[in-house]
Coordinates of N, CA and C in Angstrom, one line a residue:
X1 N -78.5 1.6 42.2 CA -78.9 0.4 41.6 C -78.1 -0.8 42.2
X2 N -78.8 -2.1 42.6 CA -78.1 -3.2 42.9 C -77.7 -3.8 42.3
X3 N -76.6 -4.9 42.1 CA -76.4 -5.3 41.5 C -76.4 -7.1 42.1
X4 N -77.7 -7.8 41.2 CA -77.9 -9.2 41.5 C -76.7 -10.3 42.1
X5 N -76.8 -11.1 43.0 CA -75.9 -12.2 43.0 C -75.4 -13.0 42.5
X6 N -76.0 -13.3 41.6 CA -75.6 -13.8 40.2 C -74.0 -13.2 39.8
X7 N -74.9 -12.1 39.3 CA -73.9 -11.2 38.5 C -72.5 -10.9 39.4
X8 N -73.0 -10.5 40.7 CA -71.4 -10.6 41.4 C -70.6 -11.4 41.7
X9 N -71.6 -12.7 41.8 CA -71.0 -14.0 42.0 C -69.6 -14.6 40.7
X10 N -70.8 -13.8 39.4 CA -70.2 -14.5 37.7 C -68.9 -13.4 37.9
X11 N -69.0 -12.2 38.3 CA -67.6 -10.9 38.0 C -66.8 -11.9 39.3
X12 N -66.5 -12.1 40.4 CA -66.2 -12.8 41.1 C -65.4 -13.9 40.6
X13 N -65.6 -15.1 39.5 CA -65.8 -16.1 39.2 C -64.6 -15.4 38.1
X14 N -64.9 -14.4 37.2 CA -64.1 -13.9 36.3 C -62.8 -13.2 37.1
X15 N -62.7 -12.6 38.0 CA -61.3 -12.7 39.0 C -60.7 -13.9 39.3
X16 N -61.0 -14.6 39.6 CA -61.0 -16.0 40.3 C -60.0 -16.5 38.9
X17 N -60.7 -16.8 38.0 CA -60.0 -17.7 37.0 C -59.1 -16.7 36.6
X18 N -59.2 -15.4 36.0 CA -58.1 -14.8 35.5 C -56.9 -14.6 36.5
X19 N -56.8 -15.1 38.0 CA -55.8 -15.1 38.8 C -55.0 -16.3 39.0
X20 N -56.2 -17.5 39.1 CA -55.9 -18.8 39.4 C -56.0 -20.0 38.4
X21 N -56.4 -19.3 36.9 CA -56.7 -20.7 36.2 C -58.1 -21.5 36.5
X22 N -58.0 -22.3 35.3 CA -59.0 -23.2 36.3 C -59.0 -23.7 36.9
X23 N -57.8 -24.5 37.0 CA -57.6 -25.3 38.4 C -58.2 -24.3 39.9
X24 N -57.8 -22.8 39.7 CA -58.2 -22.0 41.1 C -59.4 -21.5 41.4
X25 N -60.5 -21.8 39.9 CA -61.9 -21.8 39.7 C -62.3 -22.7 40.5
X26 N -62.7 -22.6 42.1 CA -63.6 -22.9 42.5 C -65.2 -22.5 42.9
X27 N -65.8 -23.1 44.0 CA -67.1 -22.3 44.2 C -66.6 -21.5 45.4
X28 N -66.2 -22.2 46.2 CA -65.2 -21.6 47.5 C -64.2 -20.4 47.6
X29 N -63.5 -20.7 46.2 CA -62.6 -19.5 45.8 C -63.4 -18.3 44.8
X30 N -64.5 -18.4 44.7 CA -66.0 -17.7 44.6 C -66.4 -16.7 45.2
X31 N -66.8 -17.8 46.5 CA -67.3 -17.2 47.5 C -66.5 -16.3 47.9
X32 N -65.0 -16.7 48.3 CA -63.8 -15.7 48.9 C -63.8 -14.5 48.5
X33 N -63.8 -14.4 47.1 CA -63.5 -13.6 46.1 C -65.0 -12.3 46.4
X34 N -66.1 -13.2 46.0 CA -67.3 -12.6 46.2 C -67.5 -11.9 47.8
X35 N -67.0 -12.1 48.3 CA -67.1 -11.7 50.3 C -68.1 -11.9 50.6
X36 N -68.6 -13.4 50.0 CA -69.9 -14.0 50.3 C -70.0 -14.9 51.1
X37 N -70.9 -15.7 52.1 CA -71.2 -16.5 53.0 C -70.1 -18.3 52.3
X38 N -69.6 -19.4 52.6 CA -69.4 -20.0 51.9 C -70.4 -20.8 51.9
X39 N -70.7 -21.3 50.6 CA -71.7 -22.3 50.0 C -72.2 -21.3 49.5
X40 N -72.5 -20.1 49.3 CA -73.4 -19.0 48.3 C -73.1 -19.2 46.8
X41 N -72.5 -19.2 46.2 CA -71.9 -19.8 44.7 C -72.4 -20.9 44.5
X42 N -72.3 -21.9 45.4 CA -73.1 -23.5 45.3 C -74.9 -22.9 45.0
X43 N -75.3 -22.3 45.7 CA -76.3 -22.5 46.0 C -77.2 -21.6 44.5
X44 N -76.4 -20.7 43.8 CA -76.6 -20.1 42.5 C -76.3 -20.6 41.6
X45 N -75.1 -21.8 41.4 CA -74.4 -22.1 40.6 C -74.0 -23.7 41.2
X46 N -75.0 -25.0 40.9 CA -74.8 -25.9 41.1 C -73.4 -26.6 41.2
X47 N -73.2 -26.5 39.7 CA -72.6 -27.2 39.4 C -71.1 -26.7 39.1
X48 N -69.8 -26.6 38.4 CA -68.8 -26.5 37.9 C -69.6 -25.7 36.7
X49 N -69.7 -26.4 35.8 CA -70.3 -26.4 34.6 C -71.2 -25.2 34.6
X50 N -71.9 -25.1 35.8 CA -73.2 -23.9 35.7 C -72.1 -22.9 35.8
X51 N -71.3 -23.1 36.8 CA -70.5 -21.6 36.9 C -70.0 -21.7 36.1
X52 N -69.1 -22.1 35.5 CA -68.4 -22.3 34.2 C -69.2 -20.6 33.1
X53 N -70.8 -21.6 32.8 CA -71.6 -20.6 32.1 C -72.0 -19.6 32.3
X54 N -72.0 -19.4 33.5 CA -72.5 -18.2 34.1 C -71.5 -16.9 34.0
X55 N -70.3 -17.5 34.6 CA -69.1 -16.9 34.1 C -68.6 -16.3 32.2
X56 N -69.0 -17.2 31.4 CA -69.0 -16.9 30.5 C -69.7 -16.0 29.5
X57 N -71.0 -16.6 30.1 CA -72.1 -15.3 30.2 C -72.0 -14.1 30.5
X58 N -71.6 -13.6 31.6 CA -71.3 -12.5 32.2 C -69.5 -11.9 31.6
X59 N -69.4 -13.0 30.8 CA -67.6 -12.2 30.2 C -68.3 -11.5 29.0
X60 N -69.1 -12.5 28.1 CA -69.1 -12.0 26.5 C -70.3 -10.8 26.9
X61 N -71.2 -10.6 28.2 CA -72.3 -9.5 28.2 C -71.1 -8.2 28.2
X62 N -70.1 -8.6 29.6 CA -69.4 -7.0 29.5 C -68.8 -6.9 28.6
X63 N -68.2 -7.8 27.4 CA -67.3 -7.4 26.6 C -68.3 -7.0 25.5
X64 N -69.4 -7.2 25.1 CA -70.5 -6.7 23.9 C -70.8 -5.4 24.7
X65 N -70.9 -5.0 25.7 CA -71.1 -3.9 26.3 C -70.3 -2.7 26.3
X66 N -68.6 -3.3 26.1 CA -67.7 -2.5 25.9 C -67.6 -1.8 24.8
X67 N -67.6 -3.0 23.6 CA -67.6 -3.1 22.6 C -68.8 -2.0 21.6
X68 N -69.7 -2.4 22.2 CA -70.9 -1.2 22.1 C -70.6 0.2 21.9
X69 N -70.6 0.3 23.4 CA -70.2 1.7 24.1 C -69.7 2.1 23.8
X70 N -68.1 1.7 22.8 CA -67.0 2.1 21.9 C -67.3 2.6 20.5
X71 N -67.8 1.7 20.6 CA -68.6 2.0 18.9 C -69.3 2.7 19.0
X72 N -70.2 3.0 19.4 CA -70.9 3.9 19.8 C -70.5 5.9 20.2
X73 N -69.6 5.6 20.8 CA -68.8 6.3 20.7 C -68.1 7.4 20.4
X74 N -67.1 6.5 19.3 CA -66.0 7.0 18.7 C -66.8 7.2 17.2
X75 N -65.8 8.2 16.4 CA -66.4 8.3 14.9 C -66.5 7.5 14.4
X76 N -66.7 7.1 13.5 CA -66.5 6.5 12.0 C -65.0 6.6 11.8
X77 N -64.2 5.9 11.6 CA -63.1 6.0 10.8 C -63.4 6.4 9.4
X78 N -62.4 7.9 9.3 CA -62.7 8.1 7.7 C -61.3 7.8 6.9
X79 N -60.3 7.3 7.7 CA -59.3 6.9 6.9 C -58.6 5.4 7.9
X80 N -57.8 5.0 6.9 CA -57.0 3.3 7.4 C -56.0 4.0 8.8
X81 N -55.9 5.3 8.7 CA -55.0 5.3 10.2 C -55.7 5.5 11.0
X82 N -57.0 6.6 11.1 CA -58.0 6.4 12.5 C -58.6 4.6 13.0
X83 N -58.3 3.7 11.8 CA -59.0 2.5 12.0 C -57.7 1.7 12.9
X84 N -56.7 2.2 12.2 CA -55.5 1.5 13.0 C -55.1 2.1 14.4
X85 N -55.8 3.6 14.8 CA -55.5 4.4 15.9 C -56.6 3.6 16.9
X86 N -57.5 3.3 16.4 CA -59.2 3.1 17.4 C -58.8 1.3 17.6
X87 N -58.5 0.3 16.7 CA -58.0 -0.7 16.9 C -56.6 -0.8 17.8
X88 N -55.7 -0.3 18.0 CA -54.7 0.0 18.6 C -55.1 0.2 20.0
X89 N -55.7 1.5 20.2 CA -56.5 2.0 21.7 C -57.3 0.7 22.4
X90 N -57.8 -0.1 21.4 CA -58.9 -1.4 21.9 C -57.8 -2.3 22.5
X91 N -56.8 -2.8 21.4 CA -56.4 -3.3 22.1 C -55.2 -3.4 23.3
X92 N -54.7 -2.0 23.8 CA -54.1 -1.6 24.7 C -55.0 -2.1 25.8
X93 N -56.7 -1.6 25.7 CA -57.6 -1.6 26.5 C -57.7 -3.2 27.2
X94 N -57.4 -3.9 26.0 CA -57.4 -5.9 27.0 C -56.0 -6.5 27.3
X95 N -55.1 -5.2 27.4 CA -53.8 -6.0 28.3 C -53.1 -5.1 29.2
X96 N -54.7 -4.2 29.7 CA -54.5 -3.5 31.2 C -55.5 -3.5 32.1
X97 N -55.2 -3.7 33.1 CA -56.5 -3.2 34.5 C -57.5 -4.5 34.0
X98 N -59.0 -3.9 34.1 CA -60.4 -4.7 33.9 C -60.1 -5.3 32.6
X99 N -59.6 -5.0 31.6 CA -59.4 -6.3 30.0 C -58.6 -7.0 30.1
X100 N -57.3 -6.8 30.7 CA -56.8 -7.6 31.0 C -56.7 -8.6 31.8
X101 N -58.0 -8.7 32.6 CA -58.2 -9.8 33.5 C -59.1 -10.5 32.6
X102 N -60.5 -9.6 31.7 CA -61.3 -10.1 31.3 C -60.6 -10.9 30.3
X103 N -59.7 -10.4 29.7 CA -59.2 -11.6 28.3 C -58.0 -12.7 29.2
X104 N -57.3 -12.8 30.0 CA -56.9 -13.9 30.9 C -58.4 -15.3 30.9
X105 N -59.2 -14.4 31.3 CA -60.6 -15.5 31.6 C -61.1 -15.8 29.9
X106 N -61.3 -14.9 29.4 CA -61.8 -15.1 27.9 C -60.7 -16.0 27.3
X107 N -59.4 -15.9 27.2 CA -58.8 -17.3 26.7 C -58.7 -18.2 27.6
X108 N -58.8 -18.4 28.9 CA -59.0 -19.8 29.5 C -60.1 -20.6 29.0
X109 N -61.5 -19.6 29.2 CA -62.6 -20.4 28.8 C -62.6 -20.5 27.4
X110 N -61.6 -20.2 26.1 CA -62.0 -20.5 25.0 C -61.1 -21.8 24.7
X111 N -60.5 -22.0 25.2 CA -59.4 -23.4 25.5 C -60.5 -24.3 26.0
X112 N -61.4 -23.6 27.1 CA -62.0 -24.8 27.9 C -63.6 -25.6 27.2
X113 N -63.8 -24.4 26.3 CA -65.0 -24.4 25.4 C -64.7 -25.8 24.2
X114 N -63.4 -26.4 23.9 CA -62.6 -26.8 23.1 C -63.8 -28.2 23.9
X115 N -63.8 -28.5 24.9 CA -64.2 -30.1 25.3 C -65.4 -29.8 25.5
X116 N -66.1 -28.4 25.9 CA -67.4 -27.9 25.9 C -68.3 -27.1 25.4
X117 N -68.8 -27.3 24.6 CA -69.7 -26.9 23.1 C -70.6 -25.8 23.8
X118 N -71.3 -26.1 25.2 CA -72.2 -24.9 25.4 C -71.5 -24.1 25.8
X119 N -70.0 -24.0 26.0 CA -69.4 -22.6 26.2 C -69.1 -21.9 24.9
X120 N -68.9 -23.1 23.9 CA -68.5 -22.3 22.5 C -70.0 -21.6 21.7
X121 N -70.8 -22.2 22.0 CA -72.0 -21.4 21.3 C -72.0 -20.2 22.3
X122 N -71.7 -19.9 23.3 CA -71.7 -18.5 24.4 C -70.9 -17.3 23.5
X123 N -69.9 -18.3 23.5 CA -68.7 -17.4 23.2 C -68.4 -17.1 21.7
X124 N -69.5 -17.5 20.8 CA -69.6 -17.3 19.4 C -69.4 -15.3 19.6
X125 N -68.4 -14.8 18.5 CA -68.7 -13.5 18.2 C -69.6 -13.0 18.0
X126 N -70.2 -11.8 18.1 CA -71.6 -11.2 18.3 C -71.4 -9.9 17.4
X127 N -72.6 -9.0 17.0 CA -72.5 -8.2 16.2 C -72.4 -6.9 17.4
X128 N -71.7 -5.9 17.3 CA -71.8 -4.7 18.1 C -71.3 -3.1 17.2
X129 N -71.5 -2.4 18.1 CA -70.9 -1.2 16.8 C -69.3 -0.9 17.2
X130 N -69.1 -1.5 17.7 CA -67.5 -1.6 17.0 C -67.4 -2.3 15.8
X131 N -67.9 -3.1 15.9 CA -67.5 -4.3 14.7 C -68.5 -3.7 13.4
X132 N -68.7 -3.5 13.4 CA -70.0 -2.4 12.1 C -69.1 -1.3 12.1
X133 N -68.4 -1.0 12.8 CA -67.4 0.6 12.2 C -66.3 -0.3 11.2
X134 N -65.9 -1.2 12.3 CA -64.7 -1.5 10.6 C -65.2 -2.4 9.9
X135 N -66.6 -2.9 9.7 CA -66.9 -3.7 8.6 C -67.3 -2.2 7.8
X136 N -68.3 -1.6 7.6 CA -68.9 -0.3 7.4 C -66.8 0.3 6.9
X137 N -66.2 0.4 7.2 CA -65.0 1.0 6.6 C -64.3 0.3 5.8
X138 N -64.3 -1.0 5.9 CA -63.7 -1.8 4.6 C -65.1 -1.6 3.3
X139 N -66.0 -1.7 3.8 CA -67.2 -1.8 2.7 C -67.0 -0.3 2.0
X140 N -66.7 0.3 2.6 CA -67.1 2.2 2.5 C -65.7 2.1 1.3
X141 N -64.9 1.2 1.7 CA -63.5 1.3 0.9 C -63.3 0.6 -0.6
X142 N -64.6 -0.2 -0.7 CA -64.6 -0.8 -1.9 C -64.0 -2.6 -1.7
X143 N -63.6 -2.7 -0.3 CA -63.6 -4.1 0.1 C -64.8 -5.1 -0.1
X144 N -64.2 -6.4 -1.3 CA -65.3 -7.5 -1.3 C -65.6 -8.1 0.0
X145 N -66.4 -8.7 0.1 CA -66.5 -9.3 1.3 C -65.8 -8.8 2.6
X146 N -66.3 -7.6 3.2 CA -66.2 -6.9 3.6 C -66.5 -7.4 5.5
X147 N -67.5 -7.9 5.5 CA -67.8 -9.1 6.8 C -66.9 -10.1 6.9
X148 N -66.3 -10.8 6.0 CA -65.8 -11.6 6.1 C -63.8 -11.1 6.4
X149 N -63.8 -10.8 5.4 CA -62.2 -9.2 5.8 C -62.5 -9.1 7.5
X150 N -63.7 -8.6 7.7 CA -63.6 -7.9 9.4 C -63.6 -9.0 10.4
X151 N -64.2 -10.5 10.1 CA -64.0 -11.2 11.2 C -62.8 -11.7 11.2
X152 N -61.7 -11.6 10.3 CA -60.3 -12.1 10.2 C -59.3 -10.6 10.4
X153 N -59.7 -9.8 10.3 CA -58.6 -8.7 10.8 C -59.3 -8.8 12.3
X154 N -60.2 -8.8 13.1 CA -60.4 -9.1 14.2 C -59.7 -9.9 14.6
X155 N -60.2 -11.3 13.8 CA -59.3 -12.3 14.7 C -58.0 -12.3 14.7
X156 N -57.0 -11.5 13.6 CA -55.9 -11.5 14.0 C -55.3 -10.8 15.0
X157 N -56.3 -9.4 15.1 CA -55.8 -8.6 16.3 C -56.2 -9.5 17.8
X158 N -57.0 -10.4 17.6 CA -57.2 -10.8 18.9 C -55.4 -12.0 18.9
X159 N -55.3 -12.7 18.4 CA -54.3 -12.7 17.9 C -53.1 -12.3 18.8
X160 N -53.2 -11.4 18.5 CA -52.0 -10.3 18.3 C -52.0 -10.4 20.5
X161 N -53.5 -9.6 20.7 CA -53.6 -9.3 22.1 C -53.2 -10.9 23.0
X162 N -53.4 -11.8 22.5 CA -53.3 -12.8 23.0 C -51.7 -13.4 23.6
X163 N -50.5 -13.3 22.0 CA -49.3 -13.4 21.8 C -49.0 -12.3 23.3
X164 N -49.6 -10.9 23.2 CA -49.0 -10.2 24.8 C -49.3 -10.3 25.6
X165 N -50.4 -10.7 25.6 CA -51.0 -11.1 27.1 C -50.4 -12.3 27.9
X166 N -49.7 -13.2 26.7 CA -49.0 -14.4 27.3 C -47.5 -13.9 27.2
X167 N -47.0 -13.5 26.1 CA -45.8 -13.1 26.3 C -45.1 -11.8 26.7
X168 N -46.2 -11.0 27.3 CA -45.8 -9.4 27.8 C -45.6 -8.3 26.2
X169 N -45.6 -6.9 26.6 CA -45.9 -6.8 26.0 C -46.7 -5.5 25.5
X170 N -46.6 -4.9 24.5 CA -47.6 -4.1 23.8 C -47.6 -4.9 22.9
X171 N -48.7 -4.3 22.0 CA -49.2 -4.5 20.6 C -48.8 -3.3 19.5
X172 N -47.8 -3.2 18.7 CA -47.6 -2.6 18.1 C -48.3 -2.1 17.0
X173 N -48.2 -0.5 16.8 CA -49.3 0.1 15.7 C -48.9 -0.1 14.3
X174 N -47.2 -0.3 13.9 CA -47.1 -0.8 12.9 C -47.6 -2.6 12.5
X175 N -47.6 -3.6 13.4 CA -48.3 -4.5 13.0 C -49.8 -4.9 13.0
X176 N -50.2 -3.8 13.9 CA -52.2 -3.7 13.3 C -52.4 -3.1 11.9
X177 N -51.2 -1.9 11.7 CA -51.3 -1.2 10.3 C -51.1 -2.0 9.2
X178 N -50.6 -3.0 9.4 CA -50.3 -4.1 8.6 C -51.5 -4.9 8.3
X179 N -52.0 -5.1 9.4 CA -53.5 -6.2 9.7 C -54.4 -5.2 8.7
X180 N -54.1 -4.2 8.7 CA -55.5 -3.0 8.1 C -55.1 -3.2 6.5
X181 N -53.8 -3.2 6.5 CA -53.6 -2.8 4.9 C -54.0 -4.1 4.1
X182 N -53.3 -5.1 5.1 CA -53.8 -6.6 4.4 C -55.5 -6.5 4.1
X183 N -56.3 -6.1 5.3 CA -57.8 -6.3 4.5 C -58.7 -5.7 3.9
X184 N -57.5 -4.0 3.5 CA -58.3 -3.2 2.1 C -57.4 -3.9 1.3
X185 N -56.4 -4.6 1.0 CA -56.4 -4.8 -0.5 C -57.0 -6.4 -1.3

């Protein structure tokens, strides 16, 4: 199976920034990246802005894809420590190798989405079955608002990945176990 130029150009573009910033997002430093002709990025991606999207596009596809795949996956959590073991594992998974570049790029562009709205509607959270295992487990628990609990223990854990990603780092299992207990009670 091939894979379009687009799509290598947008994974390309997601190296690029997670190495260089934006400032090192160019179409040239693209191309480099891509081992593509120079002007090929131009010629897919007009503009800044297009790559910008394209790039973002192609971050939140493999991250809903991960995300999926995971959930999909792994059991059900039938107690608050498998939730805190499987959240733990996730987030080890975005501050090494391929997540850890992808969340480098994923917080740049959500800083950059701040002046540009059609990145922030890209990058709006999405439903996948990871995120249905621990809504589905706070709800299973007798948690009110049980959606609402999951997008905030989420966001804290992203949170959490974020503080190490910038300040080095693991993410400790006693302070996700904490994130968990805060949103069963």
């Amino acid at each position: 199976m091939t894979t379009d130029r687009r799509t290598v150009l947008a994974d390309a573009a997601i190296h690029v920034l997670a190495g260089g910033g934006m400032r090192g997002l160019t179409h040239r430093a693209v191309d480099r990246a891509a081992g593509m002709p120079p002007g090929t990025t131009s010629a897919y991606y007009r503009t800044r802005q297009a790559l910008l999207a394209g790039l973002v596009r192609r971050l939140v596809d493999r991250d809903q894809g991960e995300l999926q795949a995971l959930g999909e996956a792994q059991p059900r959590p039938r107690n608050a420590d498998e939730l805190v073991a499987g959240i733990a594992a996730f987030a080890e998974t975005r501050l090494t190798g391929d997540g850890r570049e992808r969340s480098l790029a994923r917080y740049a562009c959500a800083v950059e989405s701040a002046r540009h709205p059609e990145l922030r509607e890209i990058l709006v959270p999405r439903e996948n079955a990871a995120r249905d295992a621990v809504r589905d487990f706070l709800a299973a628990q007798g948690v009110k608002d049980a959606e609402g609990r999951t997008l905030t223990l989420l966001a804290c854990v992203d949170g959490l990945v974020f503080d190490r990603l910038v300040g080095g780092g693991r993410v400790p299992t006693e302070e996700i176990q904490g994130l968990v207990e805060a949103a069963l009670r």
